[in-house]
Coordinates of C-alpha atoms in Angstrom, one line a residue:
Chain A
D1 CA 15.3 -18.2 26.7
V2 CA 12.2 -16.2 26.9
K3 CA 9.1 -18.2 26.3
V4 CA 5.3 -18.0 25.6
T5 CA 3.6 -21.4 25.8
Q6 CA 0.2 -22.3 24.5
S7 CA -1.2 -25.4 26.0
S8 CA -2.6 -27.0 22.8
R9 CA -1.2 -26.9 19.3
Y10 CA -4.3 -28.5 17.7
L11 CA -7.8 -28.8 18.9
V12 CA -11.0 -30.2 17.3
K13 CA -14.3 -29.2 19.0
R14 CA -18.0 -29.5 18.1
T15 CA -20.4 -26.6 17.7
G16 CA -21.7 -25.5 21.0
E17 CA -18.9 -26.8 23.2
K18 CA -17.0 -24.6 25.6
V19 CA -13.4 -24.2 24.7
F20 CA -10.4 -23.0 26.8
L21 CA -7.1 -22.0 25.3
E22 CA -4.4 -21.5 27.8
C23 CA -1.2 -19.3 27.6
V24 CA 1.7 -19.0 30.0
Q25 CA 4.6 -16.6 29.8
D26 CA 7.8 -16.7 31.8
M27 CA 9.0 -13.1 31.2
D28 CA 7.1 -11.4 34.1
H29 CA 5.3 -9.3 31.4
E30 CA 2.4 -7.1 32.4
N31 CA 0.7 -7.2 29.1
M32 CA -0.8 -10.2 27.4
F33 CA -2.8 -10.6 24.2
W34 CA -5.0 -13.0 22.3
Y35 CA -5.0 -12.7 18.5
R36 CA -6.6 -14.8 15.8
Q37 CA -4.9 -15.3 12.5
D38 CA -6.8 -16.0 9.3
P39 CA -5.5 -16.0 5.7
G40 CA -5.8 -12.7 4.0
L41 CA -6.8 -10.9 7.2
G42 CA -3.5 -11.0 9.2
L43 CA -3.7 -10.9 12.9
R44 CA -6.7 -9.4 14.6
L45 CA -6.7 -8.6 18.3
I46 CA -9.4 -10.3 20.3
Y47 CA -8.6 -9.3 23.9
F48 CA -5.8 -7.6 25.8
S49 CA -4.9 -7.7 29.5
Y50 CA -2.6 -5.2 31.2
D51 CA -2.5 -6.6 34.6
V52 CA -4.0 -9.4 36.8
K53 CA -7.8 -9.4 36.6
M54 CA -7.7 -6.5 34.1
K55 CA -8.9 -6.8 30.5
E56 CA -9.8 -4.8 27.5
K57 CA -11.8 -5.8 24.4
G58 CA -9.8 -5.8 21.2
D59 CA -11.1 -5.3 17.7
I60 CA -13.1 -8.6 17.5
P61 CA -14.2 -9.6 21.0
E62 CA -17.6 -11.0 20.2
G63 CA -18.0 -14.7 21.1
Y64 CA -14.9 -14.7 23.3
S65 CA -14.1 -14.0 26.9
V66 CA -10.8 -14.0 28.8
S67 CA -9.4 -14.7 32.3
R68 CA -6.3 -13.5 33.9
E69 CA -6.1 -14.7 37.5
K70 CA -2.3 -14.8 37.7
K71 CA 0.3 -12.6 35.9
E72 CA 1.9 -15.3 33.9
R73 CA -1.4 -16.9 32.7
F74 CA -4.0 -15.7 30.2
S75 CA -6.9 -17.8 29.1
L76 CA -9.1 -17.4 26.1
I77 CA -12.6 -18.8 26.4
L78 CA -15.2 -19.6 23.7
E79 CA -18.4 -20.1 25.7
S80 CA -20.2 -21.8 22.8
A81 CA -17.9 -22.6 19.8
S82 CA -19.2 -21.9 16.3
T83 CA -17.7 -22.9 13.0
N84 CA -16.7 -19.3 12.2
Q85 CA -14.3 -19.5 15.1
T86 CA -12.2 -22.1 13.3
S87 CA -8.9 -20.3 13.1
M88 CA -5.3 -20.1 14.4
Y89 CA -5.1 -18.4 17.9
L90 CA -1.9 -16.7 18.9
C91 CA -1.1 -15.5 22.4
A92 CA 1.5 -12.8 22.9
S93 CA 3.0 -10.9 25.8
S94 CA 5.0 -7.6 26.2
D95 CA 6.3 -5.4 29.0
R96 CA 4.1 -2.5 30.1
W97 CA 5.5 0.4 28.1
G98 CA 8.2 -1.3 26.1
T99 CA 9.1 -0.7 22.5
G100 CA 6.1 -2.5 21.1
E101 CA 7.8 -5.8 20.7
L102 CA 5.5 -8.7 21.3
F103 CA 6.6 -12.2 22.2
F104 CA 4.4 -14.9 20.6
G105 CA 3.5 -18.4 21.4
E106 CA 3.5 -21.1 18.6
G107 CA -0.2 -20.9 18.2
S108 CA -3.3 -23.1 18.7
R109 CA -5.1 -24.3 15.7
L110 CA -8.8 -24.7 16.5
T111 CA -11.2 -26.5 14.2
V112 CA -15.0 -26.3 15.1
L113 CA -17.1 -28.9 13.4
Chain B
G1 CA -7.7 4.7 12.2
N2 CA -4.1 3.5 12.2
S3 CA -3.5 0.7 9.8
V4 CA -1.0 -1.0 7.4
T5 CA -1.4 -2.4 3.9
Q6 CA 1.1 -4.8 2.6
M7 CA 1.5 -6.4 -0.8
E8 CA -0.4 -9.6 -1.3
G9 CA 1.4 -12.8 -2.0
P10 CA 2.3 -15.4 -2.4
V11 CA 5.8 -14.5 -3.6
T12 CA 8.0 -17.3 -5.0
L13 CA 11.7 -16.5 -5.6
S14 CA 14.9 -18.5 -6.5
E15 CA 17.8 -18.5 -4.1
E16 CA 20.0 -15.4 -4.2
A17 CA 17.2 -13.3 -5.7
F18 CA 16.3 -9.9 -4.5
L19 CA 13.2 -9.6 -2.2
T20 CA 11.0 -6.6 -1.7
I21 CA 7.7 -6.7 0.2
N22 CA 5.8 -3.4 0.1
C23 CA 4.1 -2.0 3.2
T24 CA 2.3 1.4 3.5
Y25 CA 0.6 2.8 6.5
T26 CA -2.1 5.2 7.5
A27 CA -1.7 6.9 10.8
T28 CA -2.0 10.1 12.8
G29 CA 1.4 11.1 13.8
Y30 CA 4.5 8.9 13.4
P31 CA 3.9 5.5 14.9
S32 CA 6.7 2.9 15.4
L33 CA 6.8 0.4 12.5
F34 CA 7.7 -3.3 12.7
W35 CA 8.3 -6.3 10.5
Y36 CA 7.5 -9.7 12.1
V37 CA 8.3 -13.0 10.5
Q38 CA 6.5 -16.4 11.0
Y39 CA 8.5 -19.4 10.0
P40 CA 6.6 -22.6 9.3
G41 CA 5.0 -24.2 12.4
E42 CA 6.2 -21.3 14.6
G43 CA 4.7 -18.2 16.2
L44 CA 5.7 -14.7 15.1
Q45 CA 8.9 -13.1 16.0
L46 CA 10.2 -9.6 15.6
L47 CA 12.4 -9.2 12.6
L48 CA 13.2 -5.4 12.7
K49 CA 11.7 -2.2 13.7
A50 CA 11.9 1.6 13.3
T51 CA 10.7 4.2 15.7
K52 CA 11.0 7.5 13.8
A53 CA 11.1 8.8 10.3
D54 CA 14.3 8.0 8.3
D55 CA 15.2 5.3 10.8
K56 CA 16.5 2.1 9.1
G57 CA 15.8 -1.2 10.9
S58 CA 18.0 -4.2 9.9
N59 CA 18.4 -7.8 11.0
K60 CA 19.5 -11.1 9.3
G61 CA 20.3 -9.3 6.0
F62 CA 16.8 -7.6 5.9
E63 CA 16.3 -3.9 5.9
A64 CA 13.5 -1.4 6.0
T65 CA 13.5 2.3 6.0
Y66 CA 10.8 4.4 7.7
R67 CA 9.7 6.9 5.0
K68 CA 7.1 9.5 6.0
E69 CA 7.0 11.3 2.6
T70 CA 5.6 8.1 1.1
T71 CA 4.2 6.6 4.4
S72 CA 6.1 3.4 3.6
F73 CA 8.2 0.8 5.4
H74 CA 9.2 -1.6 2.6
L75 CA 11.1 -4.8 3.5
E76 CA 14.2 -5.7 1.4
K77 CA 16.8 -8.4 1.2
G78 CA 19.5 -8.5 -1.4
S79 CA 20.0 -12.3 -1.6
V80 CA 17.4 -14.6 -0.1
Q81 CA 18.0 -18.2 1.0
V82 CA 15.7 -21.2 1.3
S83 CA 15.6 -20.6 5.1
D84 CA 13.9 -17.1 4.4
S85 CA 10.7 -18.9 3.4
A86 CA 8.2 -17.6 5.8
V87 CA 5.2 -15.4 6.3
Y88 CA 6.2 -11.7 6.8
F89 CA 3.9 -9.2 8.6
C90 CA 4.1 -5.4 8.6
A91 CA 2.8 -3.8 11.8
L92 CA 2.4 -0.4 13.4
R93 CA 2.0 0.7 17.0
R94 CA -1.3 2.5 17.5
N95 CA -1.9 5.4 19.8
D96 CA -3.3 2.9 22.3
Y97 CA 0.1 1.1 22.3
K98 CA -1.4 -2.0 20.6
L99 CA -0.1 -3.3 17.3
S100 CA -2.1 -3.4 14.0
F101 CA -0.9 -6.0 11.6
G102 CA -1.0 -6.3 7.8
A103 CA -2.5 -9.3 6.1
G104 CA 0.9 -11.1 5.7
T105 CA 2.9 -12.0 2.7
T106 CA 3.9 -15.6 2.1
V107 CA 7.4 -16.0 0.7
T108 CA 8.7 -19.2 -0.8
V109 CA 12.4 -19.4 -1.8
R110 CA 13.3 -22.3 -4.1
A111 CA 16.8 -23.8 -4.3

């Protein structure tokens, strides 16, 4: 069974802390994505990676960075967490040119106090 | 730019009722269209898709037809079950191959 695994389901952090969200996929997919999900706004793309060490900014990259050192792993980094980054974060993967189908993890709910 | 607009929820139905969730899109050309579903406590998963005009996607009793005349991709199910309670997202594939998602519609089905 194909799988995208996010390391933490729930996190509580304080303003100014550095936060790492980890995502691992076992499908040998080239593309990996980080979205945030907020009520009434749907999913918004933060960053995208199409290969190891390659990344592109998505629609809302401000305040975030990413790292992809291995094909199966894609990390989202909040250098200095702020309260407006309280959200559900979803990782997804897909093959390079596929049909557009994304495979999602279960999500990481981050609360910044 | 390419985007989708879907009806706002929440939607509450009784079991065996008919469900429609409206989705319209704005795009250059004819992008692939998708419906994703998010069950409680889970990530999103693909429900159905259509890649060209007049295509009908179907899965688990749900259907949606790609209509270019009305730029729509409405989701329908003839008889819902409690297990269909979820958040439904309409999405389109942009020219840069990424997906743009709608705001999501929360559906609750009561026994």
